[in-house]
Amino acid sequence: MPEGDTVYRTAARLQAALSGKTLTRSDFRVPRYATVDLSGTEVVGTVAYGKHILTRLPEHTMHTHLMMDGEWQVYARGARWRKPAFRARLILETADVQAVGFDLGIVEVLPRDRESDAIGHLGPDLLGPLWDPDPAAANLARDPARPIGLALLDQRVLAGIGNVYRSELCFLRGVHPGASVADAGDPAAWVDLAHRLLVANRDRAVRVTTGDRRPGRNLWVYGRAGQPCRRCGTIVVSGSLGASTDPERVFYRCPSCQPGLPAQH
């Protein structure tokens, strides 16, 4: 699933392509909004909040979410799409560009004053202009018995972390993803590191957590099961938290750099 940095760049791309321009066509290819026509309306702007994208018009907001496979692509008007038309869920066209949302997991139109219906349940946005670490740390600390690896993925705690950052954060903090929040260390330190990692990567096409931008050297443990840890050489393993069939529960860790869970008493 695209994470906060990817969504941030997507929103910035839509902002550059559409902001201040008048829609000449809107095509919602989802049943609920199939008859909605926003042509003739000026696009005020597009912003990201966590993994959500809000494209604002004077009276309405188009709320989209990429989920696992979604993607927004921008084309010069009349250019050939790089994906098949049947995968398009929303098309926004101006005099010179087309923005096409493929495989979008969520497409909805809301009144501008009801954006909270879409994002009001979310925790602080790690890449938001009003970022405040204190409520994010308080949210993380609120359930001390919860595994840190599940708490980090909960968008109600803080918005923007997905499975890649979850695994990388746990490695950098030297903590097993299954360790409780109470045993995982200072919540403020987790929040600070998460914020710094996403800010460092928000303008990069290739995510880097190791500091090494060479191909194949950019991540510590994510996706590297069976390969040696870059720090100590121990073989990286994968595991799951909760339902093993859910790919969002799969984590990667180094057994040496991230010791096992503490004994239960």
Tab-separated table of C-alpha atoms in Angstrom:
chain	number	residue	atom	x	y	z
A	1	MET	CA	0.000	0.000	0.000
A	2	PRO	CA	1.347	3.480	-0.816
A	3	GLU	CA	2.512	5.246	2.331
A	4	GLY	CA	2.436	8.857	3.438
A	5	ASP	CA	5.447	9.999	1.417
A	6	THR	CA	4.088	8.496	-1.813
A	7	VAL	CA	0.672	10.051	-1.236
A	8	TYR	CA	2.288	13.410	-0.460
A	9	ARG	CA	4.071	13.375	-3.824
A	10	THR	CA	0.892	12.306	-5.602
A	11	ALA	CA	-1.043	15.208	-4.103
A	12	ALA	CA	1.753	17.610	-5.042
A	13	ARG	CA	1.609	16.348	-8.637
A	14	LEU	CA	-2.155	16.908	-8.782
A	15	GLN	CA	-1.737	20.321	-7.199
A	16	ALA	CA	0.751	21.363	-9.882
A	17	ALA	CA	-1.392	19.989	-12.701
A	18	LEU	CA	-4.865	21.169	-11.673
A	19	SER	CA	-4.772	24.009	-9.165
A	20	GLY	CA	-6.361	27.220	-10.418
A	21	LYS	CA	-7.660	25.555	-13.587
A	22	THR	CA	-11.251	24.980	-14.654
A	23	LEU	CA	-12.467	21.444	-15.195
A	24	THR	CA	-13.671	20.860	-18.732
A	25	ARG	CA	-14.661	17.301	-17.878
A	26	SER	CA	-15.127	15.069	-14.868
A	27	ASP	CA	-15.808	11.374	-15.311
A	28	PHE	CA	-16.571	9.339	-12.189
A	29	ARG	CA	-16.413	5.669	-13.081
A	30	VAL	CA	-17.938	4.439	-9.847
A	31	PRO	CA	-21.673	3.761	-9.627
A	32	ARG	CA	-22.453	6.129	-6.769
A	33	TYR	CA	-21.142	9.186	-8.624
A	34	ALA	CA	-21.651	8.124	-12.235
A	35	THR	CA	-24.005	11.060	-12.912
A	36	VAL	CA	-21.939	13.728	-11.143
A	37	ASP	CA	-20.649	16.443	-13.478
A	38	LEU	CA	-18.188	18.993	-12.078
A	39	SER	CA	-17.192	20.521	-15.403
A	40	GLY	CA	-17.015	24.300	-15.342
A	41	THR	CA	-15.725	24.280	-11.765
A	42	GLU	CA	-12.334	25.661	-10.765
A	43	VAL	CA	-9.960	23.427	-8.817
A	44	VAL	CA	-8.892	25.220	-5.650
A	45	GLY	CA	-6.096	22.778	-4.812
A	46	THR	CA	-5.085	19.284	-3.760
A	47	VAL	CA	-3.591	18.215	-0.433
A	48	ALA	CA	-2.664	14.961	1.239
A	49	TYR	CA	-3.620	13.900	4.735
A	50	GLY	CA	-1.872	10.707	5.724
A	51	LYS	CA	-2.803	8.260	2.967
A	52	HIS	CA	-5.825	10.293	1.816
A	53	ILE	CA	-5.996	12.824	-1.029
A	54	LEU	CA	-8.368	15.805	-1.007
A	55	THR	CA	-8.933	17.685	-4.259
A	56	ARG	CA	-10.870	20.817	-3.407
A	57	LEU	CA	-13.366	22.788	-5.441
A	58	PRO	CA	-15.170	25.910	-4.179
A	59	GLU	CA	-18.086	23.918	-2.733
A	60	HIS	CA	-16.996	20.274	-2.881
A	61	THR	CA	-14.053	18.026	-2.091
A	62	MET	CA	-13.129	14.942	-4.077
A	63	HIS	CA	-11.746	12.420	-1.612
A	64	THR	CA	-9.620	9.599	-3.005
A	65	HIS	CA	-7.522	6.863	-1.444
A	66	LEU	CA	-5.013	4.713	-3.322
A	67	MET	CA	-5.429	1.627	-1.114
A	68	MET	CA	-3.158	-1.205	-2.314
A	69	ASP	CA	-2.929	-0.616	-6.068
A	70	GLY	CA	-4.248	2.860	-6.800
A	71	GLU	CA	-2.333	5.513	-8.694
A	72	TRP	CA	-2.921	8.997	-10.072
A	73	GLN	CA	-1.262	9.775	-13.401
A	74	VAL	CA	-1.134	13.136	-15.172
A	75	TYR	CA	-1.062	13.428	-18.962
A	76	ALA	CA	-1.080	16.177	-21.530
A	77	ARG	CA	-4.572	16.324	-22.930
A	78	GLY	CA	-4.917	13.790	-25.717
A	79	ALA	CA	-1.853	11.763	-24.718
A	80	ARG	CA	-2.073	7.981	-24.621
A	81	TRP	CA	-2.561	6.463	-21.168
A	82	ARG	CA	0.010	4.050	-19.805
A	83	LYS	CA	-2.689	1.884	-18.199
A	84	PRO	CA	-5.840	0.378	-19.730
A	85	ALA	CA	-8.975	2.527	-19.658
A	86	PHE	CA	-11.028	-0.073	-17.755
A	87	ARG	CA	-8.849	0.549	-14.685
A	88	ALA	CA	-9.664	4.269	-14.565
A	89	ARG	CA	-11.964	5.290	-11.699
A	90	LEU	CA	-11.864	9.077	-12.005
A	91	ILE	CA	-10.846	11.415	-14.826
A	92	LEU	CA	-10.363	15.145	-14.287
A	93	GLU	CA	-9.677	17.131	-17.440
A	94	THR	CA	-8.756	20.765	-18.037
A	95	ALA	CA	-7.892	22.624	-21.216
A	96	ASP	CA	-4.366	21.196	-21.212
A	97	VAL	CA	-4.130	18.158	-18.920
A	98	GLN	CA	-5.866	14.986	-17.826
A	99	ALA	CA	-5.477	13.578	-14.333
A	100	VAL	CA	-6.513	9.930	-14.255
A	101	GLY	CA	-7.014	7.947	-11.073
A	102	PHE	CA	-6.457	4.237	-11.735
A	103	ASP	CA	-7.588	1.456	-9.366
A	104	LEU	CA	-8.533	3.944	-6.665
A	105	GLY	CA	-9.778	2.263	-3.501
A	106	ILE	CA	-11.981	5.190	-2.470
A	107	VAL	CA	-13.668	7.792	-4.654
A	108	GLU	CA	-16.220	10.120	-3.129
A	109	VAL	CA	-17.510	13.679	-3.375
A	110	LEU	CA	-18.191	15.593	-0.181
A	111	PRO	CA	-19.333	19.112	0.662
A	112	ARG	CA	-16.255	21.166	1.571
A	113	ASP	CA	-17.516	21.615	5.117
A	114	ARG	CA	-17.759	17.844	5.597
A	115	GLU	CA	-14.166	16.832	4.910
A	116	SER	CA	-14.059	15.567	8.478
A	117	ASP	CA	-16.346	12.737	7.358
A	118	ALA	CA	-13.355	11.397	5.418
A	119	ILE	CA	-10.404	12.277	7.640
A	120	GLY	CA	-11.771	13.305	11.021
A	121	HIS	CA	-11.011	9.915	12.554
A	122	LEU	CA	-7.317	10.087	11.662
A	123	GLY	CA	-4.423	10.903	13.953
A	124	PRO	CA	-1.945	13.712	13.256
A	125	ASP	CA	-0.604	13.783	9.696
A	126	LEU	CA	3.150	13.087	9.752
A	127	LEU	CA	3.686	15.322	6.707
A	128	GLY	CA	1.025	17.905	7.461
A	129	PRO	CA	1.785	21.628	7.709
A	130	LEU	CA	0.311	21.660	11.226
A	131	TRP	CA	2.291	18.642	12.450
A	132	ASP	CA	2.334	18.396	16.242
A	133	PRO	CA	4.214	15.442	17.767
A	134	ASP	CA	2.625	15.696	21.208
A	135	PRO	CA	-0.863	14.360	20.363
A	136	ALA	CA	0.719	11.697	18.164
A	137	ALA	CA	2.885	10.489	21.062
A	138	ALA	CA	-0.117	10.611	23.393
A	139	ASN	CA	-2.130	8.515	20.926
A	140	LEU	CA	0.658	5.960	20.705
A	141	ALA	CA	0.930	5.703	24.492
A	142	ARG	CA	-2.809	5.362	25.000
A	143	ASP	CA	-2.827	1.556	24.664
A	144	PRO	CA	0.400	0.363	26.326
A	145	ALA	CA	-0.392	-3.348	25.910
A	146	ARG	CA	-0.834	-3.140	22.148
A	147	PRO	CA	2.012	-4.449	19.935
A	148	ILE	CA	4.035	-1.525	18.625
A	149	GLY	CA	3.905	-3.045	15.139
A	150	LEU	CA	0.108	-2.772	15.101
A	151	ALA	CA	-0.066	0.631	16.761
A	152	LEU	CA	2.216	2.154	14.112
A	153	LEU	CA	-0.099	0.980	11.327
A	154	ASP	CA	-3.204	2.396	12.994
A	155	GLN	CA	-3.995	5.597	11.107
A	156	ARG	CA	-6.065	6.778	14.063
A	157	VAL	CA	-2.823	6.996	16.054
A	158	LEU	CA	-0.803	8.895	13.465
A	159	ALA	CA	-1.430	9.113	9.755
A	160	GLY	CA	1.017	8.070	7.064
A	161	ILE	CA	2.881	4.938	8.196
A	162	GLY	CA	2.524	1.725	6.204
A	163	ASN	CA	4.254	-1.630	6.300
A	164	VAL	CA	7.591	-0.477	4.892
A	165	TYR	CA	8.052	2.244	7.484
A	166	ARG	CA	6.715	-0.003	10.239
A	167	SER	CA	9.446	-2.571	9.601
A	168	GLU	CA	12.161	0.038	9.132
A	169	LEU	CA	11.186	1.985	12.254
A	170	CYS	CA	11.225	-1.144	14.387
A	171	PHE	CA	14.680	-2.050	13.059
A	172	LEU	CA	16.089	1.420	13.669
A	173	ARG	CA	14.685	1.400	17.194
A	174	GLY	CA	15.990	-2.139	17.817
A	175	VAL	CA	12.556	-3.420	18.822
A	176	HIS	CA	10.615	-6.564	17.888
A	177	PRO	CA	7.380	-5.463	16.142
A	178	GLY	CA	5.405	-7.669	18.515
A	179	ALA	CA	6.707	-5.896	21.626
A	180	SER	CA	4.098	-3.942	23.537
A	181	VAL	CA	4.051	-0.172	23.320
A	182	ALA	CA	4.977	-0.142	27.010
A	183	ASP	CA	8.116	-2.215	26.326
A	184	ALA	CA	9.034	-0.431	23.088
A	185	GLY	CA	10.465	2.723	24.635
A	186	ASP	CA	9.588	6.408	24.626
A	187	PRO	CA	6.564	7.071	22.378
A	188	ALA	CA	7.905	10.547	21.621
A	189	ALA	CA	11.098	9.010	20.213
A	190	TRP	CA	9.077	6.739	17.904
A	191	VAL	CA	7.008	9.660	16.669
A	192	ASP	CA	10.070	11.839	16.125
A	193	LEU	CA	11.868	9.160	14.098
A	194	ALA	CA	8.768	8.449	12.008
A	195	HIS	CA	8.397	12.138	11.210
A	196	ARG	CA	12.059	12.531	10.277
A	197	LEU	CA	12.004	9.490	7.987
A	198	LEU	CA	8.888	10.576	6.102
A	199	VAL	CA	10.095	14.162	5.744
A	200	ALA	CA	13.437	12.938	4.403
A	201	ASN	CA	11.661	10.822	1.788
A	202	ARG	CA	8.690	12.944	0.794
A	203	ASP	CA	10.435	14.324	-2.305
A	204	ARG	CA	12.272	11.124	-3.304
A	205	ALA	CA	11.042	8.684	-5.921
A	206	VAL	CA	12.936	5.869	-4.156
A	207	ARG	CA	12.488	5.568	-0.401
A	208	VAL	CA	15.751	5.496	1.598
A	209	THR	CA	16.085	4.619	5.287
A	210	THR	CA	19.705	3.420	5.333
A	211	GLY	CA	21.263	6.620	4.029
A	212	ASP	CA	22.588	4.645	1.041
A	213	ARG	CA	20.869	5.577	-2.227
A	214	ARG	CA	22.524	2.873	-4.319
A	215	PRO	CA	20.040	0.467	-5.948
A	216	GLY	CA	19.111	-2.345	-3.591
A	217	ARG	CA	20.800	-0.686	-0.605
A	218	ASN	CA	18.058	1.726	0.403
A	219	LEU	CA	16.194	-0.292	3.065
A	220	TRP	CA	17.384	-2.104	6.192
A	221	VAL	CA	15.014	-5.075	6.474
A	222	TYR	CA	11.750	-4.613	4.566
A	223	GLY	CA	11.367	-7.259	1.864
A	224	ARG	CA	14.767	-8.793	2.727
A	225	ALA	CA	13.758	-12.078	4.404
A	226	GLY	CA	16.517	-14.661	3.910
A	227	GLN	CA	19.180	-12.025	3.271
A	228	PRO	CA	21.899	-10.905	5.710
A	229	CYS	CA	21.272	-7.942	7.964
A	230	ARG	CA	23.161	-4.928	6.667
A	231	ARG	CA	24.339	-4.145	10.198
A	232	CYS	CA	25.327	-7.498	11.720
A	233	GLY	CA	24.994	-10.185	9.027
A	234	THR	CA	22.273	-12.211	10.756
A	235	ILE	CA	19.661	-13.536	8.339
A	236	VAL	CA	16.591	-11.296	8.204
A	237	VAL	CA	13.307	-13.072	8.955
A	238	SER	CA	9.658	-12.281	8.336
A	239	GLY	CA	6.668	-12.835	10.562
A	240	SER	CA	3.122	-11.699	11.095
A	241	LEU	CA	1.010	-9.957	13.687
A	242	GLY	CA	-2.652	-10.837	13.842
A	243	ALA	CA	-4.227	-12.507	10.827
A	244	SER	CA	-1.420	-14.179	8.881
A	245	THR	CA	-3.342	-13.862	5.600
A	246	ASP	CA	-3.305	-10.069	5.804
A	247	PRO	CA	-0.225	-8.738	3.927
A	248	GLU	CA	-0.328	-5.612	6.043
A	249	ARG	CA	0.504	-7.737	9.096
A	250	VAL	CA	3.745	-9.127	7.673
A	251	PHE	CA	6.896	-7.658	9.189
A	252	TYR	CA	10.635	-8.064	8.621
A	253	ARG	CA	13.266	-7.990	11.327
A	254	CYS	CA	16.809	-8.935	12.249
A	255	PRO	CA	16.738	-11.439	15.137
A	256	SER	CA	20.027	-10.061	16.509
A	257	CYS	CA	19.398	-6.329	16.160
A	258	GLN	CA	15.776	-6.720	17.282
A	259	PRO	CA	15.693	-9.222	20.156
A	260	GLY	CA	12.755	-11.505	20.791
A	261	LEU	CA	9.763	-10.621	22.897
A	262	PRO	CA	10.198	-10.305	26.664
A	263	ALA	CA	9.048	-13.234	28.737
A	264	GLN	CA	5.432	-13.057	29.912
A	265	HIS	CA	4.808	-13.116	33.630
